Amino acid sequence: MIWVYLALAASASALLLALFYAQQVNNADPGNARMRELMDAIRAGAMAFIRREYIAVAAFVVVLATLILIFLDYGRPWGAIAYVFGACLSALAGFVGMRIATAANARTTEAARTGGIKAALPLAFRGGAVMGFTVAGLGLFGLSIGYLVFVEWLEVDQAFSVLTAIALGGSTIALFSRVGGGIYTKAADVGADLVGKVEAGIPEDDPRNPATIADNVGDNVGDVAGMGADLFESYVGSMIAPIAFAAFAFAGYAFQEEAFFYPLMIATLGMGASIIGSFLVKPGKGSLAAALHRGTYAAMGLTVVGVAILTPVMFNGLEGVDNSWGLVVSVVTGLLVGWLIGQISEWYTSDHHKVVKEIARQSQTGPATVVLAGVSEGMKSAAFSVLVVAIGMAGAYWGGDLAFDVEFAGIYGIAVAAVGVLSTLGITVSVDAYGPIADNAGGIAEMAGLPPEVRETTDALDSLGNTTAAVAKGFAIAAAAITALALFFTFQQAVVDAGGELMALDILDISVIIGLFLGAAFPYLFASLTIQAVGRAANQMIEEVRRQFREIPGLREGKKDAKPDYERCVDISTKASLREMILPGSLAVALPLVVGFISVEALGGLLAGALVSGFLLAIFMANSGGAWDNAKKFIEAGAFGGKGSDQHKAAVVGDTIGDPFKDTSGPAMNIVVKVMTIVSLIFASAFV
């Protein structure tokens, strides 16, 4: 029991740190009246969107909670309560992150104006850290308090299945936040870029562009709230998988209780390490990237040391434990997989490396060659990423098998490797959420008419933010793949526990073959639906921006009395994204339910096909999109003709194609594979 209370203490520490950083951000100077006006407009648009999104999603939550009540014995009422609890925690994390991110943008701009990089970087990071430690703190708190309430205090029937419902609640919010936020941000971004940069020939974030405020709002709803909800769900799901698996597979063994608590302790150690690492993020003599990496690497190193010390303390001397160091191998393997996937993403998306420079060079022959280069490099990155994950899973399986002299020990090793990937979530999300704050800061600098050197400072922060965002997306996808695999194995055990037979996916079984094909096809259908949604929403935005340029006298010329209607563009993106998110999000939940009630074997094939196909597609889309984005920014920095050149226009086309790839369809894909698996796990007893 002491382990659970340690986890609660770690979650409380994270939330207190988030509060501390929030106070530091709020105490900073937001700048002049124009900067405050722009900050308030962005905040109002962001909060209006998230409020309307949560109202829309609430209806879906009610429907799914009702299904849990009807079809599942443990759902009456505890499963339904746990599900709603998880959804509320995920929504709260997104709301808090959004509030502070929209407060940090103008303050970062003012810090860049008065103190340059050394003042702006720590402030932007602290704004992101509020999101990071809120997500991690609420995730660890939710699961720890859920364990105490449902397992220890109430001792409810099928308590570990009830715990799993917490993860499903987080998954529901994450799915719609990613899809809805992604559609919003890319509709605004595409509209702003195509009409503003390409047609009107005006700079990015120019106040004459009516879509500018909507674009800045989108950075927050997609990359702050969306990413936060995504990783909250991965974080909780990664801990649920080994706990639930141990409940099903290790019954009667002396080490079962320790196997329950071990994922919580990995997260606890990672939380402490992330807190320490966050204080190390400050500009030094090295590059800006080095300042951010310093905190991340310190957190990883401290986590490894902590796990190496703790694991023997928890497991040595227990019957059935052969070598507890095997679990250390599994956890460290998970950490390394997450890091390596991030490094692959950085190699393919950072303008410090040759891939992005080569894509930028292709702009000399037009947009077609830019697109072809981005597609090919994205495909190549997917192949290397799969290789890393495959080797990592083999290492984690071996570690689990080394640790325990029981059947399925290797699968437990894979499950704790997923926890290892996400153990330093606090600082990982902090580094990612820093990016949209820096992007917004640059937009405010441009719209407020600040001196060029301020925009140069914010552009440097933004360029780094694009790379950290790409790294975080790769990291999130790797975490999703391993977490989904662990949840799949847990689903198999849940089927057995419910009276079914352990599934061995026989590819000669027609049900499995059909499931495999359906599962492999679904990520493509999902990507198609979300890209089409962005296209339809973007068309509305493009027409509105063109209308305002055409009908508002002097707007294109920048006359003082010509004011664009920013609110109209914000409203278009909001309505379009909320309307378009319903179908793809609902299909991701409905498909495994329909297939599961028809055939459990087909469902197994469905989940396997979706996992492999979805992982590959997510990596390809995220890295292609990131590469196109930074190739455009590389040209904007002065290469190959610079801003306004034909090469720049070609790169903008590539970036426009990449926008829904990297910020809508790609990031949502990792939630899809987890949602499908966890829905199957939750309803396993109803399928048998």
XYZ file of C-alpha atoms in Angstrom:
688
model
C 0.000 0.000 0.000
C 2.901 2.353 0.675
C 3.625 2.326 -3.054
C 0.236 3.830 -3.911
C 0.684 6.634 -1.421
C 4.114 7.382 -2.867
C 2.479 7.665 -6.296
C -0.133 10.050 -4.889
C 2.638 12.143 -3.334
C 4.414 12.300 -6.710
C 1.211 13.375 -8.468
C 0.626 16.082 -5.844
C 4.208 17.331 -6.338
C 3.654 17.567 -10.087
C 0.435 19.528 -9.676
C 2.079 21.891 -7.183
C 4.928 22.462 -9.633
C 2.383 23.216 -12.364
C 0.777 25.779 -10.038
C 4.194 27.312 -9.298
C 5.016 27.678 -12.991
C 1.534 29.061 -13.690
C 2.077 31.791 -11.115
C 5.446 32.664 -12.664
C 3.852 32.984 -16.087
C 0.913 35.056 -14.858
C 3.246 37.399 -12.946
C 5.206 38.199 -16.122
C 4.525 41.389 -18.093
C 2.049 40.812 -20.988
C 3.331 43.854 -22.870
C 1.527 46.876 -24.316
C -2.190 47.358 -24.883
C -2.115 45.962 -28.434
C -0.316 42.795 -27.285
C -2.814 42.292 -24.469
C -5.670 42.810 -26.917
C -4.294 40.121 -29.235
C -3.660 37.750 -26.313
C -7.232 38.199 -25.100
C -8.606 37.564 -28.598
C -6.629 34.323 -28.938
C -7.667 33.209 -25.455
C -11.334 34.007 -26.081
C -11.317 32.007 -29.322
C -9.514 29.056 -27.737
C -11.729 28.889 -24.679
C -14.881 29.255 -26.784
C -13.782 26.316 -28.900
C -12.859 24.030 -26.024
C -16.100 24.874 -24.209
C -18.203 24.004 -27.264
C -16.111 20.905 -27.969
C -16.539 19.560 -24.438
C -20.302 20.149 -24.620
C -20.433 18.152 -27.867
C -18.236 15.348 -26.501
C -20.276 15.184 -23.287
C -23.173 13.723 -25.270
C -20.889 10.979 -26.593
C -19.581 10.305 -23.063
C -23.156 9.871 -21.825
C -23.932 7.389 -24.613
C -20.837 5.275 -23.983
C -21.336 5.371 -20.206
C -24.869 4.076 -20.808
C -23.539 1.224 -22.952
C -21.113 0.298 -20.172
C -24.019 0.268 -17.698
C -26.150 -1.931 -19.957
C -23.689 -4.494 -21.284
C -21.116 -4.939 -18.502
C -21.704 -6.419 -15.059
C -18.935 -4.310 -13.528
C -20.390 -1.253 -15.222
C -23.281 -1.047 -12.779
C -22.346 1.517 -11.594
C -18.600 1.472 -10.957
C -17.399 0.969 -14.511
C -19.532 3.848 -15.763
C -18.392 6.055 -12.874
C -14.724 5.263 -13.546
C -15.214 6.016 -17.247
C -16.730 9.438 -16.568
C -13.991 10.112 -13.979
C -11.268 9.465 -16.577
C -13.020 11.679 -19.117
C -13.287 14.534 -16.601
C -9.591 14.323 -15.683
C -8.543 14.409 -19.335
C -10.821 17.372 -20.048
C -9.487 19.208 -16.991
C -5.895 18.715 -18.137
C -6.716 20.169 -21.551
C -8.575 23.120 -20.044
C -5.752 24.040 -17.638
C -3.111 23.731 -20.337
C -5.126 25.901 -22.698
C -5.636 28.621 -20.087
C -1.969 28.994 -19.300
C -0.736 28.622 -22.885
C -2.956 31.505 -23.995
C -1.626 33.586 -21.127
C 2.021 32.777 -21.860
C 2.068 33.843 -25.538
C 2.075 37.643 -25.174
C 4.273 37.387 -22.088
C 6.820 35.422 -24.121
C 6.696 38.132 -26.799
C 7.351 40.822 -24.210
C 10.183 38.757 -22.706
C 11.718 38.458 -26.190
C 11.406 42.229 -26.637
C 13.011 43.143 -23.320
C 15.380 40.260 -22.611
C 15.881 38.331 -25.835
C 16.291 34.563 -26.010
C 17.533 34.185 -22.443
C 14.313 35.630 -21.047
C 11.847 34.257 -23.609
C 12.884 30.593 -23.643
C 12.400 29.891 -19.897
C 9.058 31.678 -19.884
C 7.725 29.754 -22.886
C 8.966 26.507 -21.349
C 7.243 27.257 -18.031
C 4.007 27.834 -19.907
C 4.414 24.428 -21.538
C 5.449 22.879 -18.221
C 2.087 23.780 -16.704
C 0.492 21.529 -19.317
C 3.154 18.844 -18.949
C 2.946 18.442 -15.209
C -0.823 18.880 -15.096
C -1.241 16.016 -17.579
C 1.227 13.765 -15.779
C 0.005 14.735 -12.306
C -3.680 14.182 -13.071
C -2.931 10.910 -14.877
C -0.965 9.432 -11.973
C -3.463 10.829 -9.457
C -6.450 9.386 -11.319
C -5.045 5.882 -11.527
C -3.672 5.876 -7.969
C -6.880 7.119 -6.375
C -8.833 4.738 -8.609
C -6.764 1.818 -7.275
C -7.353 2.871 -3.692
C -11.091 3.401 -4.137
C -12.042 0.471 -6.350
C -9.481 -2.167 -5.371
C -8.599 -1.460 -1.740
C -11.483 0.442 -0.139
C -14.634 -0.698 -1.963
C -13.233 -4.044 -3.170
C -15.620 -3.982 -6.111
C -16.102 -6.988 -8.375
C -13.774 -7.042 -11.365
C -11.948 -4.047 -9.914
C -9.180 -4.071 -12.509
C -11.687 -3.946 -15.341
C -13.221 -0.937 -13.592
C -9.775 0.701 -13.530
C -9.493 0.144 -17.260
C -12.602 2.270 -17.754
C -10.622 5.275 -16.460
C -8.303 4.902 -19.440
C -11.276 4.658 -21.823
C -12.597 7.963 -20.449
C -9.275 9.614 -21.215
C -9.270 8.005 -24.669
C -12.694 9.449 -25.517
C -11.639 13.022 -24.767
C -8.279 12.503 -26.474
C -9.837 11.187 -29.669
C -12.211 14.099 -30.157
C -9.684 16.679 -28.926
C -7.109 15.467 -31.443
C -9.532 15.199 -34.329
C -11.534 18.350 -33.581
C -8.504 20.428 -32.624
C -6.572 19.159 -35.640
C -9.357 20.059 -38.065
C -9.696 23.497 -36.475
C -6.035 24.411 -36.572
C -5.373 23.169 -40.083
C -8.467 24.756 -41.597
C -7.291 28.086 -40.233
C -3.646 27.469 -41.145
C -4.366 26.396 -44.721
C -6.729 29.308 -45.241
C -4.240 31.799 -43.853
C -1.317 30.421 -45.876
C -2.938 29.916 -49.280
C -4.749 33.241 -49.427
C -2.324 35.292 -47.358
C 1.104 34.075 -48.432
C 0.446 32.688 -51.904
C -2.394 34.828 -53.297
C -2.013 38.129 -51.437
C 1.754 37.908 -50.973
C 1.667 39.170 -47.389
C 3.845 37.804 -44.551
C 2.798 35.124 -42.091
C 0.790 36.442 -39.126
C 0.198 39.750 -40.894
C -2.673 41.576 -39.124
C -4.317 42.215 -42.503
C -5.052 38.481 -42.833
C -8.502 37.765 -41.326
C -7.506 34.131 -40.568
C -4.509 35.102 -38.423
C -6.243 35.011 -35.040
C -7.976 31.729 -35.941
C -4.575 30.306 -36.917
C -3.100 31.277 -33.547
C -6.131 29.864 -31.728
C -5.625 26.633 -33.664
C -2.063 26.264 -32.398
C -3.486 26.031 -28.901
C -6.512 23.805 -29.482
C -4.541 21.348 -31.617
C -1.025 21.285 -30.191
C -1.733 22.093 -26.539
C -5.130 20.671 -25.607
C -4.986 17.962 -28.292
C -1.472 16.739 -27.533
C -2.109 16.937 -23.775
C -5.237 14.791 -24.017
C -3.412 12.376 -26.336
C -0.524 11.778 -23.956
C -2.789 11.737 -20.875
C -4.594 8.833 -22.467
C -1.322 7.078 -23.405
C 0.055 7.627 -19.917
C -2.943 6.155 -18.108
C -3.322 3.376 -20.681
C 0.336 2.377 -20.384
C -0.024 1.928 -16.614
C -3.384 0.172 -16.901
C -2.039 -2.451 -19.316
C 0.512 -4.145 -16.985
C -1.755 -3.764 -13.931
C -4.733 -5.391 -15.665
C -2.494 -8.009 -17.279
C -1.028 -8.956 -13.902
C -4.558 -9.292 -12.501
C -5.480 -11.770 -15.227
C -2.193 -13.650 -15.777
C -0.411 -13.658 -12.391
C -3.272 -14.757 -10.129
C -1.969 -16.852 -7.250
C 1.681 -15.881 -7.644
C 3.594 -14.364 -4.710
C 4.743 -11.349 -6.747
C 1.315 -10.360 -8.108
C 0.820 -7.411 -5.764
C 4.279 -6.052 -6.585
C 3.450 -6.456 -10.276
C 0.391 -4.230 -9.669
C 2.413 -1.484 -8.037
C 5.512 -1.605 -10.237
C 4.044 0.520 -13.100
C 2.952 3.140 -10.566
C 6.465 3.264 -9.131
C 8.070 3.628 -12.569
C 5.769 6.597 -13.159
C 6.564 7.955 -9.683
C 10.318 7.814 -10.306
C 9.884 9.382 -13.741
C 7.776 12.159 -12.225
C 10.437 13.037 -9.684
C 13.115 12.959 -12.377
C 11.011 15.180 -14.669
C 10.519 17.724 -11.884
C 14.286 17.931 -11.375
C 14.906 18.072 -15.128
C 12.486 20.980 -15.574
C 14.703 23.230 -13.463
C 17.645 22.510 -15.765
C 15.962 23.997 -18.855
C 17.643 27.368 -19.249
C 19.681 28.940 -22.055
C 23.409 28.419 -21.723
C 26.397 28.592 -23.976
C 25.089 25.882 -26.280
C 22.166 25.904 -28.726
C 18.539 26.416 -27.807
C 17.939 22.732 -28.518
C 20.645 21.825 -26.001
C 18.832 23.826 -23.322
C 15.643 21.796 -23.806
C 17.457 18.480 -24.237
C 19.373 19.036 -21.015
C 16.254 18.686 -18.927
C 14.976 15.682 -20.895
C 18.239 13.753 -20.734
C 18.661 14.467 -17.041
C 15.144 13.142 -16.398
C 15.850 9.978 -18.409
C 19.136 9.338 -16.612
C 17.645 9.820 -13.152
C 14.740 7.525 -14.036
C 17.102 4.747 -15.117
C 19.070 5.054 -11.863
C 15.881 5.059 -9.787
C 14.461 1.995 -11.562
C 17.762 0.124 -11.162
C 17.691 0.750 -7.401
C 13.978 0.197 -6.797
C 13.325 -2.962 -8.832
C 15.474 -5.350 -6.745
C 14.017 -3.829 -3.583
C 10.474 -4.653 -4.748
C 10.991 -8.110 -6.280
C 14.092 -9.879 -4.925
C 13.354 -12.870 -2.731
C 9.791 -13.443 -3.969
C 8.827 -16.898 -5.199
C 8.602 -17.034 -9.005
C 11.084 -14.190 -9.497
C 14.245 -15.417 -11.259
C 16.084 -12.174 -11.957
C 14.464 -8.815 -11.243
C 17.059 -7.080 -13.408
C 15.091 -8.336 -16.372
C 12.391 -5.793 -15.524
C 15.047 -3.069 -15.466
C 16.004 -4.152 -18.986
C 12.355 -3.886 -20.096
C 11.855 -0.401 -18.635
C 15.153 0.952 -19.989
C 14.346 -0.569 -23.375
C 11.080 1.370 -23.399
C 12.873 4.596 -22.545
C 15.390 4.018 -25.336
C 12.689 3.205 -27.897
C 10.878 6.467 -27.125
C 14.148 8.406 -27.368
C 15.261 6.740 -30.597
C 11.913 7.307 -32.325
C 12.209 10.951 -31.305
C 15.724 11.106 -32.760
C 14.523 9.602 -36.040
C 11.759 12.217 -36.174
C 14.276 14.983 -35.481
C 16.600 13.707 -38.233
C 13.788 13.791 -40.775
C 12.148 17.056 -39.679
C 14.863 19.401 -38.380
C 16.408 21.965 -40.713
C 19.746 21.226 -39.061
C 19.882 17.953 -41.000
C 20.185 17.231 -44.696
C 16.706 15.759 -45.259
C 14.887 19.071 -44.778
C 17.563 20.969 -46.701
C 17.199 18.572 -49.627
C 13.403 19.019 -49.651
C 13.948 22.791 -49.635
C 16.363 22.429 -52.571
C 13.660 20.584 -54.519
C 11.603 23.806 -54.441
C 13.822 25.067 -57.274
C 11.934 22.781 -59.655
C 8.463 23.492 -58.308
C 5.900 22.161 -55.817
C 5.625 18.686 -57.389
C 9.213 17.745 -56.543
C 8.801 19.204 -53.031
C 5.807 16.925 -52.479
C 7.557 13.862 -53.908
C 10.637 14.407 -51.731
C 8.529 14.775 -48.576
C 6.497 11.641 -49.322
C 9.582 9.519 -49.952
C 11.401 10.687 -46.815
C 8.314 10.138 -44.673
C 8.019 6.565 -45.942
C 11.678 5.933 -45.212
C 11.319 7.274 -41.664
C 8.414 4.875 -41.055
C 10.567 1.890 -42.016
C 13.360 2.868 -39.629
C 10.889 3.580 -36.827
C 9.278 0.153 -37.187
C 12.715 -1.459 -36.992
C 13.415 0.357 -33.705
C 10.063 -0.630 -32.210
C 10.458 -4.269 -33.304
C 13.913 -4.560 -31.719
C 12.617 -2.791 -28.616
C 9.686 -5.175 -28.218
C 12.023 -8.153 -28.552
C 14.297 -6.712 -25.843
C 11.394 -5.918 -23.518
C 9.921 -9.405 -23.994
C 13.269 -10.995 -23.198
C 13.576 -8.849 -20.075
C 10.164 -9.922 -18.783
C 10.926 -13.580 -19.540
C 14.213 -13.245 -17.661
C 12.489 -11.739 -14.626
C 9.724 -14.263 -13.924
C 9.523 -18.042 -14.148
C 5.875 -17.993 -15.258
C 3.920 -18.128 -18.498
C 3.383 -14.812 -20.284
C 6.158 -13.074 -18.316
C 7.561 -11.644 -21.552
C 4.283 -9.897 -22.283
C 4.438 -8.198 -18.880
C 7.911 -7.020 -19.900
C 6.453 -5.368 -23.028
C 3.730 -3.781 -20.898
C 6.186 -2.172 -18.450
C 8.313 -1.044 -21.416
C 5.313 1.074 -22.465
C 5.376 2.659 -19.003
C 9.096 3.246 -19.499
C 8.451 5.125 -22.751
C 6.103 7.497 -20.925
C 7.815 7.615 -17.532
C 9.225 11.119 -18.155
C 5.926 12.404 -19.554
C 5.990 15.553 -17.417
C 8.999 17.071 -19.122
C 8.213 15.524 -22.529
C 4.862 17.334 -22.755
C 6.477 20.484 -21.340
C 8.976 20.588 -24.203
C 6.229 19.940 -26.760
C 3.705 22.458 -25.401
C 6.440 25.118 -25.443
C 6.222 25.102 -29.267
C 2.708 26.568 -29.779
C 3.450 29.240 -27.162
C 6.540 30.307 -29.121
C 4.530 30.225 -32.373
C 1.822 32.433 -30.877
C 4.493 34.783 -29.512
C 5.808 35.312 -33.045
C 2.310 35.988 -34.341
C 1.681 38.580 -31.639
C 5.024 40.254 -32.397
C 4.041 40.561 -36.068
C 0.492 41.751 -35.459
C 1.557 44.220 -32.772
C 4.111 45.799 -35.108
C 7.116 45.161 -32.848
C 10.690 45.689 -34.148
C 12.089 43.007 -36.522
C 14.615 41.772 -33.955
C 11.738 40.641 -31.710
C 10.307 38.529 -34.529
C 13.786 37.120 -35.181
C 13.942 35.985 -31.553
C 10.477 34.422 -31.624
C 11.198 32.788 -35.006
C 14.244 31.091 -33.485
C 12.066 29.802 -30.659
C 9.369 28.739 -33.140
C 11.814 26.871 -35.388
C 13.001 24.880 -32.393
C 9.361 24.374 -31.393
C 8.592 22.780 -34.771
C 11.369 20.284 -34.210
C 10.347 19.514 -30.624
C 6.757 19.075 -31.806
C 7.892 16.584 -34.455
C 9.961 14.727 -31.856
C 7.000 14.669 -29.463
C 4.708 13.346 -32.201
C 7.168 10.528 -32.925
C 7.433 9.830 -29.229
C 3.636 9.800 -28.843
C 3.249 7.393 -31.762
C 5.892 5.005 -30.379
C 4.191 5.101 -26.975
C 0.846 4.428 -28.632
C 2.151 1.414 -30.543
C 3.696 -0.285 -27.525
C 0.770 0.644 -25.252
C -1.742 -0.696 -27.787
C 0.251 -3.934 -28.074
C 0.280 -4.334 -24.285
C -3.459 -3.624 -24.147
C -4.002 -6.203 -26.904
C -2.312 -8.908 -24.849
C -4.395 -7.839 -21.852
C -7.506 -8.095 -24.022
C -6.569 -11.688 -24.835
C -6.315 -12.493 -21.130
C -9.626 -10.730 -20.447
C -11.319 -12.977 -23.032
C -9.981 -16.044 -21.199
C -11.058 -14.635 -17.839
C -14.573 -14.135 -19.213
C -14.802 -17.812 -20.195
C -13.484 -17.651 -23.738
C -10.432 -19.323 -25.254
C -7.020 -17.701 -25.525
C -6.836 -16.303 -29.013
C -4.054 -17.448 -31.279
C -4.414 -15.417 -34.443
C -4.484 -18.154 -37.059
C -4.067 -16.482 -40.455
C -5.687 -19.537 -42.045
C -8.883 -18.722 -40.125
C -11.174 -16.746 -42.437
C -12.517 -14.663 -39.532
C -8.990 -13.572 -38.609
C -8.139 -12.805 -42.254
C -11.235 -10.636 -42.646
C -10.429 -8.855 -39.390
C -6.824 -8.248 -40.476
C -7.907 -6.650 -43.745
C -10.577 -4.525 -42.088
C -8.140 -3.415 -39.394
C -5.397 -2.560 -41.877
C -7.861 -0.572 -44.004
C -9.462 1.433 -41.210
C -6.522 3.828 -40.545
C -6.603 4.752 -44.234
C -10.342 5.406 -44.072
C -9.853 7.455 -40.899
C -7.040 9.467 -42.509
C -9.179 10.063 -45.583
C -12.130 11.293 -43.532
C -10.013 13.682 -41.459
C -8.093 15.065 -44.462
C -11.372 15.632 -46.322
C -12.725 17.334 -43.221
C -9.741 19.703 -43.187
C -10.255 20.368 -46.900
C -13.933 21.235 -46.501
C -13.288 23.458 -43.492
C -10.329 25.097 -45.236
C -12.455 25.851 -48.300
C -14.867 27.785 -46.106
C -11.966 29.666 -44.541
C -10.391 30.454 -47.925
C -13.634 31.841 -49.304
C -14.156 33.969 -46.190
C -10.630 35.428 -46.323
C -11.030 36.172 -50.034
C -14.407 37.793 -49.342
C -12.972 40.090 -46.710
C -10.043 41.107 -48.915
C -12.537 41.791 -51.700
C -15.276 43.564 -49.723
C -13.396 45.513 -47.005
C -11.884 48.598 -48.659
C -8.191 49.088 -47.978
C -7.715 45.815 -46.065
C -5.146 44.333 -48.439
C -3.287 47.683 -48.513
C -3.192 47.871 -44.718
C -5.109 51.141 -44.250
C -5.682 52.061 -40.598
C -9.477 52.210 -40.824
C -9.681 48.777 -42.534
C -10.317 46.147 -39.851
C -10.543 42.435 -40.641
C -13.330 40.380 -39.059
C -11.236 37.938 -37.027
C -14.224 36.589 -35.092
C -15.944 35.401 -38.259
C -12.942 33.250 -39.164
C -12.712 31.836 -35.622
C -16.398 30.932 -35.779
C -15.999 29.192 -39.159
C -13.168 26.994 -37.887
C -15.021 26.205 -34.659
C -18.287 25.155 -36.310
C -16.559 23.179 -39.057
C -14.271 21.247 -36.714
C -17.053 20.322 -34.286
C -19.242 19.144 -37.142
C -16.525 17.177 -38.914
C -15.051 15.388 -35.887
C -18.171 13.334 -35.092
C -18.049 10.732 -37.893
C -14.382 9.621 -37.728
C -14.376 9.681 -33.919
C -17.560 7.624 -33.667
C -16.324 5.045 -36.201
C -13.167 4.398 -34.147
C -15.340 3.400 -31.179
C -18.158 1.673 -33.075
C -16.089 -0.584 -35.350
C -14.510 -2.806 -32.644
C -17.887 -3.058 -30.890
C -19.668 -4.226 -34.042
C -16.936 -6.698 -35.008
C -16.554 -7.959 -31.424
C -20.223 -8.867 -31.099
C -19.977 -10.788 -34.393
C -16.669 -12.625 -33.869
C -13.955 -12.332 -31.220
C -11.443 -13.923 -33.625
C -12.221 -11.290 -36.243
C -11.823 -8.616 -33.587
C -8.356 -9.948 -32.771
C -7.404 -9.676 -36.443
C -8.955 -6.208 -36.628
C -6.861 -4.923 -33.727
C -3.645 -6.452 -35.079
C -4.187 -5.016 -38.558
C -5.084 -1.558 -37.250
C -2.043 -1.464 -34.951
C 0.496 -2.231 -37.676
C -1.141 -0.147 -40.392
C -1.940 2.759 -38.076
C 1.580 2.942 -36.655
C 3.201 3.046 -40.093
C 0.739 5.620 -41.407
C 1.100 7.825 -38.325
C 4.908 7.949 -38.545
C 4.838 8.582 -42.295
C 2.336 11.426 -42.042
C 3.882 13.089 -38.991
C 7.427 13.110 -40.378
C 6.464 14.079 -43.944
C 4.410 16.976 -42.615
C 7.149 18.108 -40.242
C 9.759 17.977 -43.006
C 7.623 20.084 -45.382
C 6.961 22.621 -42.608
C 10.611 23.121 -41.726
C 11.678 23.138 -45.380
C 9.349 26.119 -45.820
C 10.811 27.818 -42.745
C 14.356 27.092 -43.987
C 13.546 29.000 -47.174
C 11.872 31.795 -45.196
C 15.141 32.196 -43.275
C 16.847 33.192 -46.550
C 17.742 29.984 -48.407
C 16.866 29.405 -52.075
C 15.419 32.853 -52.678
C 13.786 33.500 -49.314
C 10.287 34.810 -48.606
C 8.108 35.717 -51.556
C 10.171 33.782 -54.121
C 8.802 31.088 -56.410
C 10.736 28.571 -54.341
C 8.977 29.818 -51.216
C 5.581 29.448 -52.887
C 6.456 25.876 -53.879
C 7.445 25.096 -50.301
C 4.191 26.623 -49.009
C 2.271 24.141 -51.187
C 4.215 21.265 -49.620
C 3.605 22.673 -46.153
C -0.104 23.040 -46.877
C -0.329 19.359 -47.848
C 1.671 18.458 -44.766
C -0.497 20.440 -42.368
C -3.323 17.871 -42.056
C -0.725 15.093 -42.231
C 1.259 16.192 -39.192
C -1.377 17.992 -37.137
C -4.652 16.172 -37.811
C -4.594 12.696 -39.331
C -1.147 11.558 -38.200
C -1.431 12.475 -34.495
C -4.999 11.189 -34.305
C -3.886 7.812 -35.644
C -2.124 6.798 -32.439
C -5.286 7.505 -30.467
C -7.315 5.442 -32.924
C -5.246 2.283 -32.387
C -5.421 2.690 -28.607
C -9.125 3.520 -28.549
C -9.972 0.450 -30.611
C -7.909 -1.775 -28.310
C -9.148 -0.365 -25.029
C -12.800 -0.446 -26.160
C -12.246 -4.113 -26.974
C -10.674 -4.710 -23.557
C -13.519 -2.958 -21.732
C -16.218 -4.962 -23.554
C -14.313 -8.283 -23.675
C -16.718 -10.004 -21.273
C -19.707 -8.959 -23.394
C -18.174 -10.443 -26.555
C -17.682 -13.943 -25.115
